[in-house]
PDB file of C-alpha atoms in Angstrom:
ATOM      1  CA  MET A   3     -56.712   8.819 -13.182  1.00  0.00           C
ATOM      2  CA  THR A   4     -55.898  11.159 -10.440  1.00  0.00           C
ATOM      3  CA  ALA A   5     -52.502  11.753  -8.187  1.00  0.00           C
ATOM      4  CA  THR A   6     -52.656  10.322  -4.522  1.00  0.00           C
ATOM      5  CA  ALA A   7     -49.867  11.269  -2.253  1.00  0.00           C
ATOM      6  CA  LEU A   8     -48.608   9.595   0.124  1.00  0.00           C
ATOM      7  CA  PRO A   9     -49.230   9.895   4.097  1.00  0.00           C
ATOM      8  CA  SER A  10     -45.717  11.645   5.377  1.00  0.00           C
ATOM      9  CA  LEU A  11     -44.963   8.586   8.275  1.00  0.00           C
ATOM     10  CA  HIS A  12     -46.133   5.847   5.401  1.00  0.00           C
ATOM     11  CA  ARG A  13     -43.597   7.901   3.255  1.00  0.00           C
ATOM     12  CA  ASN A  14     -41.299   7.803   5.775  1.00  0.00           C
ATOM     13  CA  VAL A  15     -41.519   3.924   6.344  1.00  0.00           C
ATOM     14  CA  LEU A  16     -40.675   2.911   2.814  1.00  0.00           C
ATOM     15  CA  LEU A  17     -38.228   5.218   2.982  1.00  0.00           C
ATOM     16  CA  ALA A  18     -36.519   3.790   6.390  1.00  0.00           C
ATOM     17  CA  ALA A  19     -37.672  -0.046   5.264  1.00  0.00           C
ATOM     18  CA  GLY A  20     -35.591   0.852   2.232  1.00  0.00           C
ATOM     19  CA  LEU A  21     -32.687   2.191   3.616  1.00  0.00           C
ATOM     20  CA  VAL A  22     -32.402  -0.968   5.232  1.00  0.00           C
ATOM     21  CA  VAL A  23     -32.585  -3.424   2.495  1.00  0.00           C
ATOM     22  CA  ILE A  24     -30.095  -0.987   1.195  1.00  0.00           C
ATOM     23  CA  ALA A  25     -27.361  -1.541   3.951  1.00  0.00           C
ATOM     24  CA  ALA A  26     -28.106  -5.478   4.013  1.00  0.00           C
ATOM     25  CA  GLY A  27     -26.676  -5.807   0.586  1.00  0.00           C
ATOM     26  CA  MET A  28     -24.065  -3.374   0.894  1.00  0.00           C
ATOM     27  CA  HIS A  29     -23.075  -5.636   3.892  1.00  0.00           C
ATOM     28  CA  ALA A  30     -23.545  -8.713   1.895  1.00  0.00           C
ATOM     29  CA  ALA A  31     -21.630  -7.623  -0.985  1.00  0.00           C
ATOM     30  CA  ALA A  32     -19.309  -5.673   1.249  1.00  0.00           C
ATOM     31  CA  ALA A  33     -16.193  -6.954  -0.556  1.00  0.00           C
ATOM     32  CA  THR A  34     -16.831  -5.376  -4.068  1.00  0.00           C
ATOM     33  CA  VAL A  35     -18.332  -2.724  -2.714  1.00  0.00           C
ATOM     34  CA  ASN A  36     -15.921  -0.992  -0.799  1.00  0.00           C
ATOM     35  CA  LEU A  37     -12.920  -1.720  -3.948  1.00  0.00           C
ATOM     36  CA  VAL A  38     -15.951   0.612  -5.950  1.00  0.00           C
ATOM     37  CA  LEU A  39     -16.172   3.281  -3.619  1.00  0.00           C
ATOM     38  CA  VAL A  40     -12.644   3.101  -3.084  1.00  0.00           C
ATOM     39  CA  SER A  41     -11.833   3.789  -6.595  1.00  0.00           C
ATOM     40  CA  LEU A  42     -14.190   6.564  -6.374  1.00  0.00           C
ATOM     41  CA  LEU A  43     -12.718   8.025  -4.055  1.00  0.00           C
ATOM     42  CA  LEU A  44      -9.300   8.000  -5.559  1.00  0.00           C
ATOM     43  CA  ALA A  45     -10.681   8.793  -8.899  1.00  0.00           C
ATOM     44  CA  PHE A  46     -12.287  11.998  -7.489  1.00  0.00           C
ATOM     45  CA  SER A  47      -9.287  12.857  -5.316  1.00  0.00           C
ATOM     46  CA  ALA A  48      -7.735  13.276  -8.758  1.00  0.00           C
ATOM     47  CA  ALA A  49     -10.260  14.878 -10.755  1.00  0.00           C
ATOM     48  CA  PRO A  50      -8.711  18.194 -10.350  1.00  0.00           C
ATOM     49  CA  LEU A  51      -5.675  18.032 -11.775  1.00  0.00           C
ATOM     50  CA  THR A  52      -8.008  17.142 -15.069  1.00  0.00           C
ATOM     51  CA  VAL A  53      -9.741  20.469 -14.005  1.00  0.00           C
ATOM     52  CA  MET A  54      -5.964  22.210 -12.895  1.00  0.00           C
ATOM     53  CA  LEU A  55      -4.745  21.768 -16.319  1.00  0.00           C
ATOM     54  CA  GLN A  56      -7.844  22.598 -18.086  1.00  0.00           C
ATOM     55  CA  ARG A  57      -7.416  25.717 -16.405  1.00  0.00           C
ATOM     56  CA  ARG A  58      -3.218  25.655 -18.140  1.00  0.00           C
ATOM     57  CA  GLY A  59      -5.151  25.960 -21.672  1.00  0.00           C
ATOM     58  CA  LEU A  60      -5.199  21.859 -22.085  1.00  0.00           C
ATOM     59  CA  LYS A  61      -8.304  20.440 -24.435  1.00  0.00           C
ATOM     60  CA  HIS A  62     -10.109  18.130 -22.470  1.00  0.00           C
ATOM     61  CA  GLY A  63      -9.158  15.110 -23.611  1.00  0.00           C
ATOM     62  CA  THR A  64      -6.055  15.627 -22.844  1.00  0.00           C
ATOM     63  CA  ALA A  65      -5.567  16.595 -19.420  1.00  0.00           C
ATOM     64  CA  VAL A  66      -7.768  13.317 -18.930  1.00  0.00           C
ATOM     65  CA  LEU A  67      -5.219  11.120 -20.984  1.00  0.00           C
ATOM     66  CA  LEU A  68      -3.028  13.181 -18.743  1.00  0.00           C
ATOM     67  CA  THR A  69      -4.802  12.901 -15.134  1.00  0.00           C
ATOM     68  CA  VAL A  70      -5.249   8.726 -16.062  1.00  0.00           C
ATOM     69  CA  VAL A  71      -1.483   8.014 -17.178  1.00  0.00           C
ATOM     70  CA  GLY A  72      -0.819   9.806 -14.133  1.00  0.00           C
ATOM     71  CA  THR A  73      -2.525   8.837 -12.281  1.00  0.00           C
ATOM     72  CA  VAL A  74      -1.649   4.807 -13.417  1.00  0.00           C
ATOM     73  CA  VAL A  75       2.031   5.577 -13.412  1.00  0.00           C
ATOM     74  CA  GLY A  76       2.056   7.198 -10.046  1.00  0.00           C
ATOM     75  CA  GLY A  77      -0.181   4.327  -8.367  1.00  0.00           C
ATOM     76  CA  PHE A  78       1.807   1.684 -10.034  1.00  0.00           C
ATOM     77  CA  VAL A  79       4.673   2.473  -8.856  1.00  0.00           C
ATOM     78  CA  LEU A  80       3.380   3.167  -4.960  1.00  0.00           C
ATOM     79  CA  LEU A  81       1.753  -0.098  -5.498  1.00  0.00           C
ATOM     80  CA  SER A  82       5.583  -1.888  -5.870  1.00  0.00           C
ATOM     81  CA  THR A  83       7.309   0.671  -3.441  1.00  0.00           C
ATOM     82  CA  LEU A  84       4.207  -0.477  -0.702  1.00  0.00           C
ATOM     83  CA  THR A  85       4.904  -4.352  -1.531  1.00  0.00           C
ATOM     84  CA  VAL A  86       7.906  -3.541  -0.740  1.00  0.00           C
ATOM     85  CA  ALA A  87       7.753  -2.014   2.233  1.00  0.00           C
ATOM     86  CA  LEU A  88       5.225  -4.311   3.932  1.00  0.00           C
ATOM     87  CA  GLN A  89       7.236  -7.339   3.328  1.00  0.00           C
ATOM     88  CA  GLY A  90      10.454  -5.358   4.671  1.00  0.00           C
ATOM     89  CA  MET A  91       8.281  -4.918   8.170  1.00  0.00           C
ATOM     90  CA  GLN A  92       7.049  -8.480   8.021  1.00  0.00           C
ATOM     91  CA  GLU A  93      10.152  -9.422   8.462  1.00  0.00           C
ATOM     92  CA  LYS A  94      11.254  -6.882  11.125  1.00  0.00           C
ATOM     93  CA  LEU A  95       9.225  -7.337  12.762  1.00  0.00           C
ATOM     94  CA  PRO A  96      10.785  -9.839  15.381  1.00  0.00           C
ATOM     95  CA  ALA A  97      13.052  -7.195  16.017  1.00  0.00           C
ATOM     96  CA  TYR A  98      10.145  -4.730  17.129  1.00  0.00           C
ATOM     97  CA  GLN A  99       8.618  -7.508  19.291  1.00  0.00           C
ATOM     98  CA  THR A 100      13.165  -7.214  21.311  1.00  0.00           C
ATOM     99  CA  ALA A 101      13.065  -3.941  21.364  1.00  0.00           C
ATOM    100  CA  LEU A 102       9.146  -3.463  22.856  1.00  0.00           C
ATOM    101  CA  THR A 103      10.232  -5.967  25.252  1.00  0.00           C
ATOM    102  CA  GLN A 104      12.763  -3.934  26.580  1.00  0.00           C
ATOM    103  CA  LEU A 105      11.728  -0.782  26.392  1.00  0.00           C
ATOM    104  CA  LEU A 106       8.085  -1.816  29.076  1.00  0.00           C
ATOM    105  CA  SER A 107      10.553  -4.510  30.984  1.00  0.00           C
ATOM    106  CA  GLY A 108      12.314  -0.764  31.849  1.00  0.00           C
ATOM    107  CA  VAL A 109       9.091   0.833  32.441  1.00  0.00           C
ATOM    108  CA  ASP A 110       7.778  -1.757  34.912  1.00  0.00           C
ATOM    109  CA  ALA A 111      11.131  -1.478  36.886  1.00  0.00           C
ATOM    110  CA  THR A 112      10.552   2.333  36.744  1.00  0.00           C
ATOM    111  CA  LEU A 113       7.418   1.924  38.153  1.00  0.00           C
ATOM    112  CA  THR A 114       8.067  -0.559  40.324  1.00  0.00           C
ATOM    113  CA  ALA A 115      10.843   1.058  41.778  1.00  0.00           C
ATOM    114  CA  ARG A 116       8.924   4.098  43.112  1.00  0.00           C
ATOM    115  CA  GLY A 117       5.838   1.286  44.662  1.00  0.00           C
ATOM    116  CA  ILE A 118       3.181   1.425  41.408  1.00  0.00           C
ATOM    117  CA  ASN A 119       3.369  -1.880  39.912  1.00  0.00           C
ATOM    118  CA  VAL A 120       1.290  -1.361  37.022  1.00  0.00           C
ATOM    119  CA  HIS A 121       2.667  -4.969  35.258  1.00  0.00           C
ATOM    120  CA  ALA A 122       0.360  -6.735  37.620  1.00  0.00           C
ATOM    121  CA  MET A 123      -2.944  -4.681  36.022  1.00  0.00           C
ATOM    122  CA  LEU A 124      -2.166  -4.791  33.271  1.00  0.00           C
ATOM    123  CA  LYS A 125       0.884  -7.702  32.081  1.00  0.00           C
ATOM    124  CA  PRO A 126       1.236  -6.222  28.015  1.00  0.00           C
ATOM    125  CA  ASP A 127       2.559  -9.238  26.087  1.00  0.00           C
ATOM    126  CA  PRO A 128       4.878  -7.939  22.908  1.00  0.00           C
ATOM    127  CA  GLU A 129       4.419 -11.368  21.594  1.00  0.00           C
ATOM    128  CA  ARG A 130       0.401 -11.088  20.545  1.00  0.00           C
ATOM    129  CA  ILE A 131       0.986  -7.212  19.894  1.00  0.00           C
ATOM    130  CA  MET A 132       3.373  -8.206  17.451  1.00  0.00           C
ATOM    131  CA  ALA A 133       1.280 -11.344  16.485  1.00  0.00           C
ATOM    132  CA  ILE A 134      -1.722  -8.463  15.766  1.00  0.00           C
ATOM    133  CA  ALA A 135       0.509  -6.400  14.465  1.00  0.00           C
ATOM    134  CA  GLN A 136       1.512  -9.948  11.748  1.00  0.00           C
ATOM    135  CA  VAL A 137      -2.768 -10.052  11.406  1.00  0.00           C
ATOM    136  CA  VAL A 138      -2.476  -6.119   9.982  1.00  0.00           C
ATOM    137  CA  VAL A 139       0.407  -6.255   7.806  1.00  0.00           C
ATOM    138  CA  ARG A 140      -0.713  -9.670   5.927  1.00  0.00           C
ATOM    139  CA  GLY A 141      -3.970  -7.912   5.758  1.00  0.00           C
ATOM    140  CA  ALA A 142      -2.564  -4.519   3.821  1.00  0.00           C
ATOM    141  CA  LEU A 143      -0.742  -7.486   1.681  1.00  0.00           C
ATOM    142  CA  GLN A 144      -3.686  -9.358   0.379  1.00  0.00           C
ATOM    143  CA  ALA A 145      -5.549  -5.786  -0.395  1.00  0.00           C
ATOM    144  CA  LEU A 146      -2.543  -4.207  -1.899  1.00  0.00           C
ATOM    145  CA  GLY A 147      -3.556  -7.279  -4.910  1.00  0.00           C
ATOM    146  CA  TYR A 148      -6.665  -5.561  -5.283  1.00  0.00           C
ATOM    147  CA  GLY A 149      -4.850  -2.125  -6.089  1.00  0.00           C
ATOM    148  CA  LEU A 150      -4.417  -2.765 -10.004  1.00  0.00           C
ATOM    149  CA  PHE A 151      -7.979  -3.501 -10.490  1.00  0.00           C
ATOM    150  CA  ALA A 152      -8.568  -0.468  -8.696  1.00  0.00           C
ATOM    151  CA  LEU A 153      -6.624   1.283 -10.901  1.00  0.00           C
ATOM    152  CA  ILE A 154      -7.788   0.259 -14.157  1.00  0.00           C
ATOM    153  CA  LEU A 155     -11.415   1.183 -12.289  1.00  0.00           C
ATOM    154  CA  VAL A 156      -9.761   4.772 -11.235  1.00  0.00           C
ATOM    155  CA  ALA A 157      -8.896   4.852 -14.654  1.00  0.00           C
ATOM    156  CA  LEU A 158     -12.045   4.724 -16.313  1.00  0.00           C
ATOM    157  CA  ILE A 159     -13.694   6.987 -13.998  1.00  0.00           C
ATOM    158  CA  LEU A 160     -12.109   9.337 -14.509  1.00  0.00           C
ATOM    159  CA  VAL A 161     -12.314   9.197 -17.999  1.00  0.00           C
ATOM    160  CA  GLU A 162     -15.979   9.438 -17.784  1.00  0.00           C
ATOM    161  CA  LEU A 163     -16.263  11.976 -15.133  1.00  0.00           C
ATOM    162  CA  PRO A 164     -18.379  15.190 -16.403  1.00  0.00           C
ATOM    163  CA  ALA A 165     -15.628  17.841 -17.854  1.00  0.00           C
ATOM    164  CA  ARG A 166     -17.059  20.541 -15.163  1.00  0.00           C
ATOM    165  CA  PRO A 167     -18.658  19.049 -12.968  1.00  0.00           C
ATOM    166  CA  ASP A 168     -18.096  22.811 -10.416  1.00  0.00           C
ATOM    167  CA  ASP A 169     -19.986  24.415 -13.324  1.00  0.00           C
ATOM    168  CA  TYR A 170     -23.440  22.530 -12.720  1.00  0.00           C
ATOM    169  CA  LEU A 171     -26.860  23.963 -11.793  1.00  0.00           C
ATOM    170  CA  PRO A 172     -29.547  21.608 -10.475  1.00  0.00           C
ATOM    171  CA  THR A 173     -33.327  22.457 -12.375  1.00  0.00           C
ATOM    172  CA  GLY A 174     -34.877  20.021 -10.346  1.00  0.00           C
ATOM    173  CA  THR A 175     -35.572  16.797 -12.328  1.00  0.00           C
ATOM    174  CA  ALA A 176     -33.965  14.148 -10.689  1.00  0.00           C
ATOM    175  CA  ARG A 177     -31.326  13.122 -12.929  1.00  0.00           C
ATOM    176  CA  ASP A 178     -30.257  16.698 -11.633  1.00  0.00           C
ATOM    177  CA  GLN A 179     -30.697  15.749  -8.335  1.00  0.00           C
ATOM    178  CA  PHE A 180     -28.503  12.987  -9.153  1.00  0.00           C
ATOM    179  CA  GLU A 181     -26.268  15.304 -10.751  1.00  0.00           C
ATOM    180  CA  ALA A 182     -25.678  17.629  -8.118  1.00  0.00           C
ATOM    181  CA  VAL A 183     -25.289  14.974  -5.203  1.00  0.00           C
ATOM    182  CA  GLY A 184     -22.595  13.782  -7.724  1.00  0.00           C
ATOM    183  CA  ALA A 185     -20.775  17.507  -8.108  1.00  0.00           C
ATOM    184  CA  ARG A 186     -21.318  17.784  -4.259  1.00  0.00           C
ATOM    185  CA  VAL A 187     -19.599  14.659  -3.085  1.00  0.00           C
ATOM    186  CA  ARG A 188     -16.971  15.113  -6.226  1.00  0.00           C
ATOM    187  CA  GLN A 189     -16.179  18.478  -4.798  1.00  0.00           C
ATOM    188  CA  PHE A 190     -15.303  17.589  -0.937  1.00  0.00           C
ATOM    189  CA  VAL A 191     -13.862  14.346  -1.775  1.00  0.00           C
ATOM    190  CA  GLY A 192     -11.526  16.587  -4.310  1.00  0.00           C
ATOM    191  CA  LEU A 193     -10.327  19.223  -2.167  1.00  0.00           C
ATOM    192  CA  THR A 194      -9.905  16.651   1.360  1.00  0.00           C
ATOM    193  CA  GLY A 195      -7.725  14.322  -0.753  1.00  0.00           C
ATOM    194  CA  LEU A 196      -6.047  17.225  -2.385  1.00  0.00           C
ATOM    195  CA  ILE A 197      -5.005  18.655   0.931  1.00  0.00           C
ATOM    196  CA  GLY A 198      -4.755  15.327   2.503  1.00  0.00           C
ATOM    197  CA  ALA A 199      -2.260  14.339  -0.794  1.00  0.00           C
ATOM    198  CA  GLY A 200      -0.376  17.701   0.698  1.00  0.00           C
ATOM    199  CA  GLN A 201      -0.595  17.046   4.156  1.00  0.00           C
ATOM    200  CA  ALA A 202       0.391  13.542   3.853  1.00  0.00           C
ATOM    201  CA  ALA A 203       3.295  14.712   1.950  1.00  0.00           C
ATOM    202  CA  VAL A 204       4.494  17.234   4.501  1.00  0.00           C
ATOM    203  CA  ASN A 205       4.106  14.424   7.429  1.00  0.00           C
ATOM    204  CA  LEU A 206       6.258  12.182   5.117  1.00  0.00           C
ATOM    205  CA  VAL A 207       8.929  14.525   5.214  1.00  0.00           C
ATOM    206  CA  ILE A 208       9.201  15.071   8.728  1.00  0.00           C
ATOM    207  CA  MET A 209       9.356  10.652   9.393  1.00  0.00           C
ATOM    208  CA  LEU A 210      11.982  10.962   6.813  1.00  0.00           C
ATOM    209  CA  ALA A 211      13.765  13.674   8.812  1.00  0.00           C
ATOM    210  CA  VAL A 212      13.391  11.607  11.936  1.00  0.00           C
ATOM    211  CA  GLY A 213      14.326   8.120  10.335  1.00  0.00           C
ATOM    212  CA  THR A 214      11.068   6.469  10.832  1.00  0.00           C
ATOM    213  CA  ASP A 215      11.062   3.347   9.441  1.00  0.00           C
ATOM    214  CA  PHE A 216       9.244   2.480   6.560  1.00  0.00           C
ATOM    215  CA  ALA A 217       7.769   6.299   6.445  1.00  0.00           C
ATOM    216  CA  LEU A 218       5.772   6.228   2.827  1.00  0.00           C
ATOM    217  CA  VAL A 219       3.606   3.496   4.410  1.00  0.00           C
ATOM    218  CA  TRP A 220       2.379   6.023   6.915  1.00  0.00           C
ATOM    219  CA  GLY A 221       2.228   8.661   3.747  1.00  0.00           C
ATOM    220  CA  VAL A 222       0.082   6.200   2.497  1.00  0.00           C
ATOM    221  CA  CYS A 223      -2.432   6.000   5.893  1.00  0.00           C
ATOM    222  CA  PHE A 224      -2.139   9.648   6.515  1.00  0.00           C
ATOM    223  CA  PHE A 225      -3.479  10.738   3.757  1.00  0.00           C
ATOM    224  CA  LEU A 226      -6.552   7.942   3.782  1.00  0.00           C
ATOM    225  CA  LEU A 227      -6.987   8.595   6.843  1.00  0.00           C
ATOM    226  CA  SER A 228      -7.570  12.924   5.713  1.00  0.00           C
ATOM    227  CA  PHE A 229     -11.104  11.596   4.795  1.00  0.00           C
ATOM    228  CA  VAL A 230     -11.679  10.035   8.623  1.00  0.00           C
ATOM    229  CA  PRO A 231     -12.775  12.727  10.875  1.00  0.00           C
ATOM    230  CA  PHE A 232     -10.049  12.127  13.563  1.00  0.00           C
ATOM    231  CA  GLY A 233      -7.926  10.063  11.549  1.00  0.00           C
ATOM    232  CA  PHE A 234      -4.909  11.556  11.927  1.00  0.00           C
ATOM    233  CA  ALA A 235      -5.081  10.681  15.640  1.00  0.00           C
ATOM    234  CA  ILE A 236      -5.534   7.225  14.737  1.00  0.00           C
ATOM    235  CA  GLY A 237      -2.158   7.439  11.916  1.00  0.00           C
ATOM    236  CA  MET A 238      -0.109   9.184  14.262  1.00  0.00           C
ATOM    237  CA  ILE A 239       0.534   6.230  16.370  1.00  0.00           C
ATOM    238  CA  PRO A 240       1.940   3.119  14.109  1.00  0.00           C
ATOM    239  CA  PRO A 241       5.123   6.087  13.054  1.00  0.00           C
ATOM    240  CA  LEU A 242       5.109   7.287  17.131  1.00  0.00           C
ATOM    241  CA  VAL A 243       5.582   3.654  18.109  1.00  0.00           C
ATOM    242  CA  VAL A 244       7.509   2.814  15.018  1.00  0.00           C
ATOM    243  CA  THR A 245      10.089   5.723  16.295  1.00  0.00           C
ATOM    244  CA  LEU A 246       9.509   5.351  19.433  1.00  0.00           C
ATOM    245  CA  LEU A 247      11.739   1.504  18.841  1.00  0.00           C
ATOM    246  CA  GLY A 248      13.637   1.587  16.713  1.00  0.00           C
ATOM    247  CA  HIS A 249      15.048   5.338  18.110  1.00  0.00           C
ATOM    248  CA  GLY A 250      13.958   6.127  21.349  1.00  0.00           C
ATOM    249  CA  VAL A 251      11.704   7.939  23.319  1.00  0.00           C
ATOM    250  CA  SER A 252      14.260  11.752  22.149  1.00  0.00           C
ATOM    251  CA  ARG A 253      13.410  11.163  18.314  1.00  0.00           C
ATOM    252  CA  ALA A 254       9.199   9.640  18.837  1.00  0.00           C
ATOM    253  CA  VAL A 255       8.881  12.954  21.149  1.00  0.00           C
ATOM    254  CA  ILE A 256      10.155  15.059  17.932  1.00  0.00           C
ATOM    255  CA  LEU A 257       8.364  13.165  15.812  1.00  0.00           C
ATOM    256  CA  VAL A 258       4.678  14.002  17.426  1.00  0.00           C
ATOM    257  CA  VAL A 259       5.621  17.675  18.659  1.00  0.00           C
ATOM    258  CA  VAL A 260       6.351  18.531  14.412  1.00  0.00           C
ATOM    259  CA  LEU A 261       3.401  16.238  12.981  1.00  0.00           C
ATOM    260  CA  LEU A 262       0.749  17.913  15.636  1.00  0.00           C
ATOM    261  CA  VAL A 263       2.358  21.592  14.751  1.00  0.00           C
ATOM    262  CA  ALA A 264       2.152  20.411  11.087  1.00  0.00           C
ATOM    263  CA  ASN A 265      -1.509  19.085  11.208  1.00  0.00           C
ATOM    264  CA  VAL A 266      -2.583  22.037  13.687  1.00  0.00           C
ATOM    265  CA  ILE A 267      -1.337  24.628  10.868  1.00  0.00           C
ATOM    266  CA  SER A 268      -3.428  22.594   7.891  1.00  0.00           C
ATOM    267  CA  ASP A 269      -6.616  22.650   9.473  1.00  0.00           C
ATOM    268  CA  ASN A 270      -7.035  26.075  11.105  1.00  0.00           C
ATOM    269  CA  VAL A 271      -4.803  28.179   8.656  1.00  0.00           C
ATOM    270  CA  ILE A 272      -5.159  25.418   4.686  1.00  0.00           C
ATOM    271  CA  LYS A 273      -7.867  24.059   5.044  1.00  0.00           C
ATOM    272  CA  PRO A 274     -10.493  26.381   6.333  1.00  0.00           C
ATOM    273  CA  LYS A 275      -9.154  28.763   3.355  1.00  0.00           C
ATOM    274  CA  MET A 276      -9.445  26.143   0.570  1.00  0.00           C
ATOM    275  CA  MET A 277     -12.797  24.352   1.928  1.00  0.00           C
ATOM    276  CA  GLY A 278     -14.890  27.527   2.348  1.00  0.00           C
ATOM    277  CA  GLU A 279     -17.797  26.515   4.043  1.00  0.00           C
ATOM    278  CA  GLY A 280     -18.163  23.648   6.085  1.00  0.00           C
ATOM    279  CA  LEU A 281     -19.970  20.095   5.221  1.00  0.00           C
ATOM    280  CA  GLY A 282     -22.720  21.116   7.066  1.00  0.00           C
ATOM    281  CA  LEU A 283     -22.685  17.901   9.195  1.00  0.00           C
ATOM    282  CA  SER A 284     -22.907  18.963  13.315  1.00  0.00           C
ATOM    283  CA  PRO A 285     -19.990  16.738  15.392  1.00  0.00           C
ATOM    284  CA  LEU A 286     -23.028  13.380  16.328  1.00  0.00           C
ATOM    285  CA  VAL A 287     -23.600  13.065  12.556  1.00  0.00           C
ATOM    286  CA  ILE A 288     -20.379  12.024  12.065  1.00  0.00           C
ATOM    287  CA  VAL A 289     -19.399  10.363  14.585  1.00  0.00           C
ATOM    288  CA  LEU A 290     -22.881   8.516  14.051  1.00  0.00           C
ATOM    289  CA  SER A 291     -22.130   7.724  10.323  1.00  0.00           C
ATOM    290  CA  LEU A 292     -18.078   6.808  11.113  1.00  0.00           C
ATOM    291  CA  MET A 293     -20.016   4.150  13.313  1.00  0.00           C
ATOM    292  CA  LEU A 294     -23.080   3.366  10.899  1.00  0.00           C
ATOM    293  CA  TRP A 295     -20.750   2.773   7.840  1.00  0.00           C
ATOM    294  CA  SER A 296     -18.006   1.061   9.621  1.00  0.00           C
ATOM    295  CA  LEU A 297     -21.244  -1.249  10.571  1.00  0.00           C
ATOM    296  CA  ILE A 298     -22.459  -1.549   7.583  1.00  0.00           C
ATOM    297  CA  LEU A 299     -18.445  -2.188   5.031  1.00  0.00           C
ATOM    298  CA  GLY A 300     -16.490  -2.970   7.517  1.00  0.00           C
ATOM    299  CA  PRO A 301     -12.982  -0.468   8.637  1.00  0.00           C
ATOM    300  CA  VAL A 302     -13.234   0.538   5.031  1.00  0.00           C
ATOM    301  CA  GLY A 303     -16.798   2.553   5.271  1.00  0.00           C
ATOM    302  CA  ALA A 304     -14.749   4.778   7.867  1.00  0.00           C
ATOM    303  CA  LEU A 305     -12.843   6.133   5.048  1.00  0.00           C
ATOM    304  CA  LEU A 306     -16.116   6.376   3.665  1.00  0.00           C
ATOM    305  CA  ALA A 307     -18.106   7.760   6.559  1.00  0.00           C
ATOM    306  CA  VAL A 308     -18.290  11.764   5.184  1.00  0.00           C
ATOM    307  CA  PRO A 309     -19.173  11.582   1.632  1.00  0.00           C
ATOM    308  CA  LEU A 310     -21.647   8.803   2.025  1.00  0.00           C
ATOM    309  CA  THR A 311     -23.180  10.771   4.168  1.00  0.00           C
ATOM    310  CA  ILE A 312     -22.938  14.154   2.605  1.00  0.00           C
ATOM    311  CA  ALA A 313     -24.463  11.854  -0.237  1.00  0.00           C
ATOM    312  CA  ILE A 314     -27.739  10.765   1.975  1.00  0.00           C
ATOM    313  CA  THR A 315     -28.167  14.271   3.587  1.00  0.00           C
ATOM    314  CA  MET A 316     -28.247  15.492  -0.067  1.00  0.00           C
ATOM    315  CA  VAL A 317     -30.733  12.411  -1.176  1.00  0.00           C
ATOM    316  CA  VAL A 318     -33.015  11.992   1.529  1.00  0.00           C
ATOM    317  CA  PRO A 319     -35.237  15.028   1.847  1.00  0.00           C
ATOM    318  CA  GLY A 320     -35.703  14.693  -1.973  1.00  0.00           C
ATOM    319  CA  LEU A 321     -37.080  12.176  -1.546  1.00  0.00           C
ATOM    320  CA  SER A 322     -39.260  12.513   1.454  1.00  0.00           C
ATOM    321  CA  GLY A 323     -40.768  14.879  -0.012  1.00  0.00           C
ATOM    322  CA  GLY A 324     -41.521  13.521  -2.817  1.00  0.00           C
ATOM    323  CA  THR A 325     -45.195  11.583  -3.977  1.00  0.00           C
ATOM    324  CA  THR A 326     -46.258   9.037  -5.402  1.00  0.00           C
ATOM    325  CA  ALA A 327     -48.540   9.462  -7.959  1.00  0.00           C
ATOM    326  CA  ALA A 328     -50.479   6.876 -10.373  1.00  0.00           C
ATOM    327  CA  GLU A 329     -51.584   8.146 -13.718  1.00  0.00           C
TER     328      GLU A 329
END
């Protein structure tokens, strides 16, 4: 049998149809897919620890064991602490509602005295805002219930990772292409996770110094949002609001200023030196990928948008340029 190549249009149509089917399947099984992909994200974030231990002279098995034990123990302690913190946040929401009501009343009175009737147009409802916050906190507590299973998956993934994925050199086969994609994604996620963890730790110290309530919760949010483009701006809102309601305007301003300075240094000095070359993705592609993966996988899709898009941009050219042969 002679090999016949499909026309380019046919290949592209088949590729698009396949991607749509895959996306529909991922959307239908979003809960399970999200758990697996988030576990991969966390495992890839912890993987650089194994490489660092190997460079210090430890054997691969020992380095992996230490990484797994440290990740599982640290993750369990973190999950327990976050559970206690979120339960405390639930109990404190009524106090935040009272503080928000007083704050909005003061702002409204000040603006009304100057002839600006903003309250009549916007009419913010503190009770409704806190009801939404209650739903979010309850959802976060439910998500932590999957944390133990996620830790087990993270441990298993760490055991299965190659000894030195950064030393991989592709040779052209389908398996090599898959390994190349995995190595690229692991490198991006590992470096992003390492930088994000450092930045989250600095932000945690800043919030503790200012007196922000539930600083550990916001520190974890900063780490997770480090995988999301423009995630810092989103992550800064909750601790800012909590600090404003709990400690007043002055501490909130101090928090914003110090966090912004730390973020600028991280993004413009530390991250370029560690990341080296860019992602190879334009701002438009990044924004579109955020929208697409959020549509397919829900809010968790925003965390996974960039790694998944990097993988697809590496795989799709090879698929679209391939041929279909019949023997």
